[in-house]
Short mmCIF file of C-alpha atoms in Angstrom, two decimals:
data_model
loop_
_atom_site.label_atom_id
_atom_site.label_comp_id
_atom_site.label_asym_id
_atom_site.label_seq_id
_atom_site.Cartn_x
_atom_site.Cartn_y
_atom_site.Cartn_z
CA UNK A 1 -12.04 -18.03 15.60
CA UNK A 2 -10.49 -14.60 15.22
CA UNK A 3 -7.26 -13.91 13.35
CA UNK A 4 -5.26 -13.36 16.52
CA UNK A 5 -5.62 -17.04 17.45
CA UNK A 6 -3.18 -17.95 14.71
CA UNK A 7 0.47 -18.35 15.62
CA UNK A 8 3.05 -16.68 13.42
CA UNK A 9 6.21 -17.12 15.45
CA UNK A 10 8.32 -19.99 16.66
CA UNK A 11 7.55 -19.05 20.23
CA UNK A 12 3.88 -19.79 19.63
CA UNK A 13 2.90 -16.22 20.49
CA UNK A 14 -0.27 -15.37 18.54
CA UNK A 15 0.29 -12.68 15.93
CA UNK A 16 -1.56 -11.21 12.99
CA UNK A 17 -0.17 -8.28 11.08
CA UNK A 18 1.19 -6.92 7.84
CA UNK A 19 4.77 -7.50 6.89
CA UNK A 20 4.78 -5.70 3.56
CA UNK A 21 7.13 -4.09 1.06
CA UNK A 22 6.95 -1.25 -1.43
CA UNK A 23 7.77 -1.90 -5.10
CA UNK A 24 8.73 1.51 -6.50
CA UNK A 25 8.47 1.74 -10.28
CA UNK A 26 9.23 5.45 -10.69
CA UNK A 27 12.61 5.81 -12.45
CA UNK A 28 12.75 1.99 -12.20
CA UNK A 29 13.84 2.04 -8.56
CA UNK A 30 12.74 -1.55 -7.87
CA UNK A 31 10.95 -2.91 -10.92
CA UNK A 32 11.25 -3.33 -13.80
CA UNK A 33 15.01 -2.97 -14.10
CA UNK A 34 14.44 -0.83 -17.22
CA UNK A 35 11.48 0.35 -19.23
CA UNK A 36 11.13 -1.33 -22.60
CA UNK A 37 12.95 -4.59 -21.86
CA UNK A 38 10.94 -7.62 -23.05
CA UNK A 39 7.78 -8.29 -21.07
CA UNK A 40 8.94 -11.85 -20.43
CA UNK A 41 12.03 -10.47 -18.64
CA UNK A 42 9.93 -8.02 -16.65
CA UNK A 43 7.68 -10.87 -15.56
CA UNK A 44 10.62 -12.95 -14.42
CA UNK A 45 12.00 -10.02 -12.43
CA UNK A 46 8.64 -9.52 -10.73
CA UNK A 47 8.34 -13.21 -9.93
CA UNK A 48 11.81 -13.16 -8.42
CA UNK A 49 10.89 -10.19 -6.22
CA UNK A 50 7.78 -11.94 -4.99
CA UNK A 51 9.62 -15.20 -4.35
CA UNK A 52 12.27 -13.38 -2.34
CA UNK A 53 9.74 -11.65 -0.11
CA UNK A 54 7.70 -14.82 0.18
CA UNK A 55 10.84 -16.37 1.70
CA UNK A 56 10.70 -13.58 4.31
CA UNK A 57 7.02 -14.40 4.97
CA UNK A 58 5.78 -11.03 3.74
CA UNK A 59 2.05 -10.93 3.05
CA UNK A 60 1.48 -7.59 1.28
CA UNK A 61 3.05 -6.04 -1.83
CA UNK A 62 2.53 -2.29 -2.30
CA UNK A 63 3.14 -1.84 -6.02
CA UNK A 64 3.36 1.56 -7.73
CA UNK A 65 1.02 1.58 -10.72
CA UNK A 66 0.79 5.37 -11.30
CA UNK A 67 4.00 7.33 -10.81
CA UNK A 68 3.31 10.72 -12.42
CA UNK A 69 0.18 11.05 -14.52
CA UNK A 70 0.90 7.68 -16.18
CA UNK A 71 -0.30 4.09 -15.88
CA UNK A 72 1.00 0.54 -15.66
CA UNK A 73 -2.33 -0.67 -17.05
CA UNK A 74 -4.49 0.10 -20.08
CA UNK A 75 -6.31 3.29 -19.17
CA UNK A 76 -8.73 5.74 -20.73
CA UNK A 77 -7.34 8.41 -18.42
CA UNK A 78 -3.54 8.20 -18.58
CA UNK A 79 -0.82 7.09 -21.03
CA UNK A 80 1.30 3.98 -20.57
CA UNK A 81 4.28 4.62 -18.31
CA UNK A 82 7.73 5.05 -19.78
CA UNK A 83 9.05 3.11 -16.78
CA UNK A 84 7.22 0.06 -18.13
CA UNK A 85 7.50 0.35 -21.90
CA UNK A 86 10.47 2.66 -22.44
CA UNK A 87 8.38 5.37 -24.09
CA UNK A 88 5.41 7.10 -22.55
CA UNK A 89 2.16 6.28 -24.33
CA UNK A 90 3.62 3.21 -26.05
CA UNK A 91 1.77 0.00 -25.20
CA UNK A 92 3.77 -2.98 -23.94
CA UNK A 93 4.58 -5.72 -26.42
CA UNK A 94 2.14 -8.22 -24.98
CA UNK A 95 -1.55 -9.03 -25.11
CA UNK A 96 -1.55 -9.53 -21.35
CA UNK A 97 -2.75 -6.78 -19.06
CA UNK A 98 0.38 -6.10 -16.96
CA UNK A 99 -1.54 -4.99 -13.88
CA UNK A 100 -3.91 -7.95 -13.90
CA UNK A 101 -0.95 -10.28 -14.33
CA UNK A 102 0.91 -8.63 -11.41
CA UNK A 103 -2.13 -8.92 -9.16
CA UNK A 104 -2.69 -12.57 -10.01
CA UNK A 105 0.99 -13.40 -9.57
CA UNK A 106 1.03 -11.64 -6.19
CA UNK A 107 -2.08 -13.50 -5.10
CA UNK A 108 -0.50 -16.81 -6.15
CA UNK A 109 2.11 -16.13 -3.47
CA UNK A 110 -0.67 -15.61 -0.92
CA UNK A 111 0.06 -11.88 -0.71
CA UNK A 112 -2.27 -8.91 -0.82
CA UNK A 113 -1.82 -6.47 -3.71
CA UNK A 114 -2.01 -2.81 -2.69
CA UNK A 115 -2.22 -0.59 -5.78
CA UNK A 116 -0.01 2.43 -5.11
CA UNK A 117 -0.84 5.64 -6.97
CA UNK A 118 0.56 9.17 -6.79
CA UNK A 119 -2.43 11.50 -7.07
CA UNK A 120 -1.00 15.02 -7.48
CA UNK A 121 2.43 14.54 -9.06
CA UNK A 122 1.97 14.98 -12.81
CA UNK A 123 5.60 14.67 -14.00
CA UNK A 124 8.93 13.68 -12.52
CA UNK A 125 10.80 16.43 -14.37
CA UNK A 126 10.09 19.35 -16.71
CA UNK A 127 10.92 17.61 -20.01
CA UNK A 128 7.59 18.10 -21.76
CA UNK A 129 8.99 16.71 -25.02
CA UNK A 130 9.07 13.28 -23.37
CA UNK A 131 5.35 13.25 -22.63
CA UNK A 132 2.74 11.43 -24.68
CA UNK A 133 0.11 13.62 -26.36
CA UNK A 134 -2.50 12.04 -24.07
CA UNK A 135 -0.72 13.13 -20.88
CA UNK A 136 -2.72 15.53 -18.74
CA UNK A 137 0.01 18.17 -18.76
CA UNK A 138 -0.56 18.53 -22.51
CA UNK A 139 -4.29 17.85 -22.55
CA UNK A 140 -5.14 20.04 -19.56
CA UNK A 141 -2.38 22.59 -18.97
CA UNK A 142 -4.94 24.68 -17.04
CA UNK A 143 -4.86 21.97 -14.32
CA UNK A 144 -1.11 22.19 -13.83
CA UNK A 145 1.33 24.09 -11.63
CA UNK A 146 5.07 24.04 -12.36
CA UNK A 147 7.12 23.81 -9.19
CA UNK A 148 10.57 22.56 -8.28
CA UNK A 149 11.33 21.25 -11.77
CA UNK A 150 8.14 19.17 -11.91
CA UNK A 151 4.48 19.62 -12.75
CA UNK A 152 1.69 19.07 -10.25
CA UNK A 153 -2.07 18.90 -10.48
CA UNK A 154 -3.67 21.88 -8.75
CA UNK A 155 -5.42 20.18 -5.79
CA UNK A 156 -7.90 23.03 -5.41
CA UNK A 157 -9.58 22.59 -8.78
CA UNK A 158 -12.88 20.66 -8.77
CA UNK A 159 -12.01 19.32 -12.23
CA UNK A 160 -8.81 17.79 -10.82
CA UNK A 161 -10.65 16.20 -7.92
CA UNK A 162 -13.20 14.69 -10.31
CA UNK A 163 -10.42 13.41 -12.57
CA UNK A 164 -8.64 11.72 -9.67
CA UNK A 165 -11.96 10.18 -8.63
CA UNK A 166 -12.31 8.67 -12.09
CA UNK A 167 -8.77 7.31 -12.02
CA UNK A 168 -9.40 5.48 -8.75
CA UNK A 169 -12.80 4.31 -9.95
CA UNK A 170 -11.23 2.83 -13.08
CA UNK A 171 -8.74 0.78 -11.05
CA UNK A 172 -11.18 -0.40 -8.39
CA UNK A 173 -13.86 -1.38 -10.90
CA UNK A 174 -11.56 -3.26 -13.25
CA UNK A 175 -9.06 -5.07 -11.02
CA UNK A 176 -9.18 -7.49 -8.06
CA UNK A 177 -6.93 -5.34 -5.87
CA UNK A 178 -6.89 -5.56 -2.10
CA UNK A 179 -6.23 -1.87 -1.47
CA UNK A 180 -5.69 1.57 -2.95
CA UNK A 181 -2.54 3.13 -1.51
CA UNK A 182 -1.22 6.71 -1.52
CA UNK A 183 2.23 7.74 -0.30
CA UNK A 184 3.46 11.07 1.16
CA UNK A 185 3.15 13.27 -1.94
CA UNK A 186 0.23 15.67 -1.51
CA UNK A 187 1.09 19.34 -1.88
CA UNK A 188 4.78 19.19 -2.78
CA UNK A 189 7.62 19.41 -0.30
CA UNK A 190 8.60 23.05 -0.12
CA UNK A 191 11.46 24.27 -2.30
CA UNK A 192 13.42 27.24 -1.00
CA UNK A 193 12.94 30.36 -3.09
CA UNK A 194 9.87 29.06 -4.96
CA UNK A 195 6.16 29.65 -4.49
CA UNK A 196 3.49 27.07 -5.37
CA UNK A 197 1.38 28.97 -7.87
CA UNK A 198 -2.19 28.33 -6.79
CA UNK A 199 -3.00 31.95 -5.87
CA UNK A 200 -5.61 32.28 -8.62
CA UNK A 201 -7.39 29.11 -7.57
CA UNK A 202 -7.34 30.24 -3.95
CA UNK A 203 -8.77 33.64 -4.79
CA UNK A 204 -11.57 32.09 -6.84
CA UNK A 205 -12.46 29.04 -4.75
CA UNK A 206 -11.66 29.67 -1.09
CA UNK A 207 -14.40 30.61 1.35
CA UNK A 208 -14.47 34.16 2.65
CA UNK A 209 -11.95 34.54 5.45
CA UNK A 210 -10.39 31.14 4.86
CA UNK A 211 -6.58 31.14 5.01
CA UNK A 212 -4.51 29.73 2.17
CA UNK A 213 -3.19 27.01 4.48
CA UNK A 214 -6.62 25.92 5.69
CA UNK A 215 -7.95 25.97 2.13
CA UNK A 216 -5.15 23.70 0.96
CA UNK A 217 -5.76 21.24 3.80
CA UNK A 218 -9.47 21.28 3.05
CA UNK A 219 -8.75 20.43 -0.60
CA UNK A 220 -6.81 17.33 0.41
CA UNK A 221 -9.33 16.36 3.09
CA UNK A 222 -12.15 16.54 0.54
CA UNK A 223 -10.26 14.33 -1.89
CA UNK A 224 -9.47 11.70 0.75
CA UNK A 225 -13.07 11.60 1.97
CA UNK A 226 -14.53 11.40 -1.53
CA UNK A 227 -12.12 8.69 -2.65
CA UNK A 228 -12.85 6.63 0.44
CA UNK A 229 -16.58 6.94 -0.29
CA UNK A 230 -16.08 5.97 -3.94
CA UNK A 231 -14.03 2.90 -3.07
CA UNK A 232 -16.56 1.72 -0.50
CA UNK A 233 -19.44 2.33 -2.90
CA UNK A 234 -17.81 0.15 -5.54
CA UNK A 235 -16.26 -2.57 -3.38
CA UNK A 236 -16.72 -2.10 0.38
CA UNK A 237 -14.01 -4.63 1.14
CA UNK A 238 -11.23 -2.84 -0.78
CA UNK A 239 -9.02 -0.92 1.66
CA UNK A 240 -7.85 2.66 1.35
CA UNK A 241 -4.47 3.21 2.97
CA UNK A 242 -2.10 6.15 3.11
CA UNK A 243 1.61 6.32 3.90
CA UNK A 244 2.25 9.92 4.98
CA UNK A 245 5.49 11.58 5.96
CA UNK A 246 6.37 10.43 9.46
CA UNK A 247 5.72 13.68 11.38
CA UNK A 248 2.21 15.11 11.56
CA UNK A 249 3.26 18.28 13.45
CA UNK A 250 6.07 19.18 15.79
CA UNK A 251 5.10 19.67 19.41
CA UNK A 252 6.38 23.26 19.40
CA UNK A 253 3.64 24.08 16.85
CA UNK A 254 0.84 22.06 18.40
CA UNK A 255 0.56 20.35 21.81
CA UNK A 256 -0.92 17.32 20.03
CA UNK A 257 2.23 17.02 17.91
CA UNK A 258 5.22 14.78 18.47
CA UNK A 259 8.41 15.60 20.36
CA UNK A 260 10.31 16.12 17.11
CA UNK A 261 12.07 18.88 15.21
CA UNK A 262 11.23 17.92 11.64
CA UNK A 263 12.13 20.53 9.03
CA UNK A 264 8.85 19.96 7.19
CA UNK A 265 5.67 18.31 8.42
CA UNK A 266 2.47 16.91 6.99
CA UNK A 267 0.15 19.52 8.45
CA UNK A 268 2.20 22.68 8.01
CA UNK A 269 4.05 22.04 4.76
CA UNK A 270 2.36 19.26 2.77
CA UNK A 271 -1.14 20.31 3.89
CA UNK A 272 -1.88 16.66 4.58
CA UNK A 273 -3.82 16.43 7.84
CA UNK A 274 -3.41 12.71 8.43
CA UNK A 275 -4.84 12.98 11.92
CA UNK A 276 -8.04 14.49 10.53
CA UNK A 277 -8.43 11.56 8.11
CA UNK A 278 -8.01 9.06 10.91
CA UNK A 279 -10.52 10.85 13.13
CA UNK A 280 -13.02 11.15 10.27
CA UNK A 281 -12.76 7.45 9.43
CA UNK A 282 -11.84 8.13 5.79
CA UNK A 283 -8.84 5.79 5.76
CA UNK A 284 -8.67 2.08 6.59
CA UNK A 285 -5.01 2.09 7.52
CA UNK A 286 -2.25 4.58 8.14
CA UNK A 287 1.34 3.66 7.33
CA UNK A 288 3.57 6.58 8.37
CA UNK A 289 7.08 6.62 6.92
CA UNK A 290 9.30 6.50 10.02
CA UNK A 291 12.60 6.22 8.16
CA UNK A 292 14.77 7.40 11.06
CA UNK A 293 16.83 5.41 13.55
CA UNK A 294 15.54 4.53 16.99
CA UNK A 295 17.08 7.50 18.80
CA UNK A 296 17.71 10.00 15.99
CA UNK A 297 17.41 13.32 17.85
CA UNK A 298 15.32 15.42 15.42
CA UNK A 299 12.82 12.60 14.76
CA UNK A 300 13.23 9.49 16.90
CA UNK A 301 11.72 6.30 15.50
CA UNK A 302 10.92 5.22 19.03
CA UNK A 303 9.11 8.48 19.86
CA UNK A 304 7.14 8.50 16.62
CA UNK A 305 5.99 4.89 16.88
CA UNK A 306 4.46 5.74 20.24
CA UNK A 307 2.90 8.95 18.86
CA UNK A 308 1.17 7.22 15.93
CA UNK A 309 0.12 4.28 18.11
CA UNK A 310 -1.97 6.63 20.24
CA UNK A 311 -4.34 7.00 17.29
CA UNK A 312 -4.60 3.31 16.42
CA UNK A 313 -8.15 3.22 17.78
CA UNK A 314 -9.16 5.27 14.72
CA UNK A 315 -7.87 2.86 12.06
CA UNK A 316 -5.18 0.24 11.61
CA UNK A 317 -1.69 1.66 12.06
CA UNK A 318 1.35 0.09 10.42
CA UNK A 319 4.87 1.48 10.54
CA UNK A 320 6.98 2.22 7.47
CA UNK A 321 10.65 1.28 7.91
CA UNK A 322 13.59 2.43 5.79
CA UNK A 323 16.05 -0.41 5.15
CA UNK A 324 17.34 1.60 2.18
CA UNK A 325 19.38 3.51 4.77
CA UNK A 326 21.28 0.46 6.05
CA UNK A 327 25.03 1.20 5.70
CA UNK A 328 24.06 4.13 3.48
CA UNK A 329 23.38 7.10 5.76
CA UNK A 330 25.22 9.77 7.73
CA UNK A 331 23.42 8.59 10.87
CA UNK A 332 25.84 5.94 12.15
CA UNK A 333 23.02 4.01 13.79
CA UNK A 334 22.29 2.59 10.34
CA UNK A 335 25.70 0.89 10.27
CA UNK A 336 24.39 -1.55 12.90
CA UNK A 337 22.65 -4.55 11.27
CA UNK A 338 20.40 -4.76 14.34
CA UNK A 339 18.80 -1.33 13.76
CA UNK A 340 15.87 -2.63 11.70
CA UNK A 341 15.37 -5.74 13.89
CA UNK A 342 15.21 -3.49 16.96
CA UNK A 343 12.62 -1.31 15.26
CA UNK A 344 10.53 -4.36 14.43
CA UNK A 345 10.82 -5.71 17.96
CA UNK A 346 9.52 -2.37 19.23
CA UNK A 347 6.42 -2.50 17.06
CA UNK A 348 5.83 -6.21 17.62
CA UNK A 349 5.69 -5.56 21.36
CA UNK A 350 3.11 -2.79 20.94
CA UNK A 351 -0.40 -4.25 20.48
CA UNK A 352 -1.58 -0.95 18.99
CA UNK A 353 0.64 -1.41 15.92
CA UNK A 354 -0.57 -3.88 13.29
CA UNK A 355 2.59 -4.44 11.27
CA UNK A 356 5.36 -2.94 9.17
CA UNK A 357 6.26 -2.23 5.56
CA UNK A 358 9.70 -1.67 4.06
CA UNK A 359 11.01 0.81 1.53
CA UNK A 360 12.09 -0.34 -0.85
CA UNK A 361 12.00 -3.80 -2.42
CA UNK A 362 15.65 -3.76 -3.48
CA UNK A 363 16.91 -2.99 0.04
CA UNK A 364 16.90 -6.36 1.78
CA UNK A 365 18.48 -8.30 -1.11
CA UNK A 366 21.38 -5.82 -0.84
CA UNK A 367 21.69 -6.48 2.92
CA UNK A 368 21.49 -10.29 3.24
CA UNK A 369 22.75 -10.37 6.83
CA UNK A 370 19.90 -8.15 8.01
CA UNK A 371 17.38 -10.14 5.98
CA UNK A 372 18.64 -13.33 7.58
CA UNK A 373 18.15 -11.89 11.07
CA UNK A 374 14.49 -11.32 10.17
CA UNK A 375 14.11 -14.70 8.48
CA UNK A 376 15.44 -16.46 11.55
CA UNK A 377 13.61 -14.22 14.02
CA UNK A 378 10.38 -12.22 13.87
CA UNK A 379 9.61 -13.27 10.29
CA UNK A 380 10.36 -16.96 10.74
CA UNK A 381 6.74 -17.93 10.13
CA UNK A 382 3.87 -16.51 8.07
CA UNK A 383 1.27 -14.13 9.50
CA UNK A 384 -2.34 -13.46 8.70
CA UNK A 385 -3.43 -9.97 7.78
CA UNK A 386 -5.25 -8.21 10.64
CA UNK A 387 -9.01 -7.86 10.68
CA UNK A 388 -10.14 -4.43 9.49
CA UNK A 389 -11.80 -2.39 12.25
CA UNK A 390 -15.51 -2.00 11.66
CA UNK A 391 -15.70 -5.00 9.33
CA UNK A 392 -19.28 -6.17 8.75
CA UNK A 393 -20.36 -9.57 9.96
CA UNK A 394 -18.69 -12.26 7.88
CA UNK A 395 -20.73 -13.46 4.93
CA UNK A 396 -22.33 -16.86 5.28
CA UNK A 397 -20.95 -19.72 3.25
CA UNK A 398 -23.30 -21.42 0.80
CA UNK A 399 -24.07 -25.06 1.36
CA UNK A 400 -21.18 -27.20 0.29
CA UNK A 401 -20.22 -30.80 -0.30
CA UNK A 402 -16.68 -32.03 0.17
CA UNK A 403 -15.38 -34.92 -1.92
CA UNK A 404 -12.19 -36.39 -0.56
CA UNK A 405 -9.72 -38.50 -2.52
CA UNK A 406 -6.61 -39.39 -0.56
CA UNK A 407 -4.81 -36.19 0.42
CA UNK A 408 -6.85 -34.07 -2.00
CA UNK A 409 -10.47 -33.00 -2.03
CA UNK A 410 -12.90 -30.92 -4.02
CA UNK A 411 -15.57 -28.58 -2.68
CA UNK A 412 -18.87 -28.18 -4.52
CA UNK A 413 -21.04 -25.18 -3.55
CA UNK A 414 -24.81 -24.92 -3.93
CA UNK A 415 -24.33 -21.24 -4.90
CA UNK A 416 -21.30 -19.09 -5.76
CA UNK A 417 -19.11 -17.93 -2.91
CA UNK A 418 -19.75 -14.28 -1.96
CA UNK A 419 -17.32 -11.95 -3.71
CA UNK A 420 -15.62 -10.78 -0.50
CA UNK A 421 -14.67 -14.34 0.46
CA UNK A 422 -11.49 -14.54 -1.57
CA UNK A 423 -8.96 -16.69 0.27
CA UNK A 424 -8.45 -20.14 1.71
CA UNK A 425 -6.09 -20.44 4.67
CA UNK A 426 -4.31 -23.62 5.68
CA UNK A 427 -3.20 -24.08 9.26
CA UNK A 428 -1.63 -26.59 11.56
CA UNK A 429 -3.23 -27.20 14.98
CA UNK A 430 -0.61 -26.64 17.70
CA UNK A 431 -2.17 -27.06 21.08
CA UNK A 432 -4.61 -24.22 21.70
CA UNK A 433 -3.45 -22.10 18.76
CA UNK A 434 -3.48 -22.57 15.01
CA UNK A 435 -0.19 -22.11 13.21
CA UNK A 436 -0.68 -20.59 9.78
CA UNK A 437 0.78 -22.69 6.99
CA UNK A 438 -0.23 -20.83 3.82
CA UNK A 439 -2.82 -18.64 2.12
CA UNK A 440 -4.41 -19.35 -1.26
CA UNK A 441 -6.43 -16.76 -3.22
CA UNK A 442 -9.60 -17.89 -4.98
CA UNK A 443 -9.05 -16.27 -8.36
CA UNK A 444 -11.13 -18.25 -10.85
CA UNK A 445 -14.88 -17.73 -11.10
CA UNK A 446 -15.37 -21.47 -11.55
CA UNK A 447 -13.63 -22.04 -8.21
CA UNK A 448 -16.45 -20.12 -6.55
CA UNK A 449 -18.75 -22.99 -7.49
CA UNK A 450 -16.31 -25.91 -7.48
CA UNK A 451 -13.13 -25.40 -5.50
CA UNK A 452 -10.12 -27.31 -6.77
CA UNK A 453 -7.75 -25.43 -4.45
CA UNK A 454 -8.40 -27.56 -1.34
CA UNK A 455 -5.59 -30.09 -1.51
CA UNK A 456 -2.36 -31.35 0.05
CA UNK A 457 -3.88 -31.96 3.46
CA UNK A 458 -0.88 -33.85 4.81
CA UNK A 459 0.35 -33.87 8.39
CA UNK A 460 -3.00 -32.85 9.84
CA UNK A 461 -3.35 -29.53 7.99
CA UNK A 462 -6.77 -27.95 8.35
CA UNK A 463 -8.39 -25.25 6.24
CA UNK A 464 -10.89 -22.41 6.40
CA UNK A 465 -11.99 -19.45 4.32
CA UNK A 466 -10.95 -15.84 4.81
CA UNK A 467 -12.69 -12.74 3.51
CA UNK A 468 -11.15 -9.50 2.28
CA UNK A 469 -11.70 -7.95 5.71
CA UNK A 470 -9.34 -10.52 7.25
CA UNK A 471 -12.10 -12.54 8.96
CA UNK A 472 -11.78 -16.33 9.21
CA UNK A 473 -14.85 -18.33 8.21
CA UNK A 474 -14.96 -22.03 9.01
CA UNK A 475 -16.84 -24.50 6.77
#
């Protein structure tokens, strides 16, 4: 059975996709409410966030674990984040690993954990006295470029590329994440009257005849390709997803571009050629930030959904929605509580689009009427994650023996479950489709030999395994 045979709506229409949400930690936008508050309070806040989005049947949390050269986990390569502990470089007052705990707690809710990192932004301001001695700005000032009141890694330097490789390697090797996620910050958004100071790097490292713009795009392309290769070398089933700015290029600059008039674009200003990554197969999903209303003239949500969908044969395409604008934007379309539901209906009707994610986590709790429209409508039932394009054949299950005792049973395996088989799905047969009931992550190593998670089989619930590629595997 493939994922699309599962029903995730009251109408019985089969659906598999990502309803996800971003948890921004930079300047404590979403979580924690403040750096340095007791870890127990931070944990309770995180649990509350997850419980809220579980009630909306979300199945993916995109959690920011590196905001600006820092870390929400013990790292050899970056200091602890001030947004977690209240002081950069100061360890949290707990023996728990905060990132491991967040991943496990997210998995307990049946959600994927996408580890969101900012690669090139080194600081969020220019207050160097607030940095820990182990921060890269102080350890490697030769890597840095000051621009727009912040510091950035110079993307052209091989040493920077190697360092970013090591950062991603550290996370993928040490944590059971489902994905590595980057947002829209590559080369910085342009600041009027300022010049990004990479002229020396360009003069030393560019090929003869190569323009500055092409060299910058090549730097980013190389990083994306090498990171994708590193992730797949370590754990082939871990996804690499990127959430770029919503406009690749305007049509007046390139006939392949969108019918938009964006003031800055990925290709021309951020030097982030998202289309090239999709065509090269160096990303598993693309999640463009389409934070405009349906018919906003300079950059219509409707127009851009269709533009990105044209490239969905290259990788999975999700759409990023901006509920943070509801009743909080000069565009009056956002005063209508149906704006977000209409956007979701548009993507749900397009088979080329595999889901949506929402920025940011605090938005829907502040707009309960809009959240209720989703809860009673398109998000009334849970959904499975989509199958990754190009997924290898599903791993075979080892021989197993099922011991049943009333409504509970235990599964004994002759050999450990393959590492990529990491979930159990419960479903309710409904005619010719299977209605998803819940998802349970297999976290404990002992459960890979003796599964205690198969229980509560009331009302005819059935179960199967799912791997990290989204493939269902029946016992």
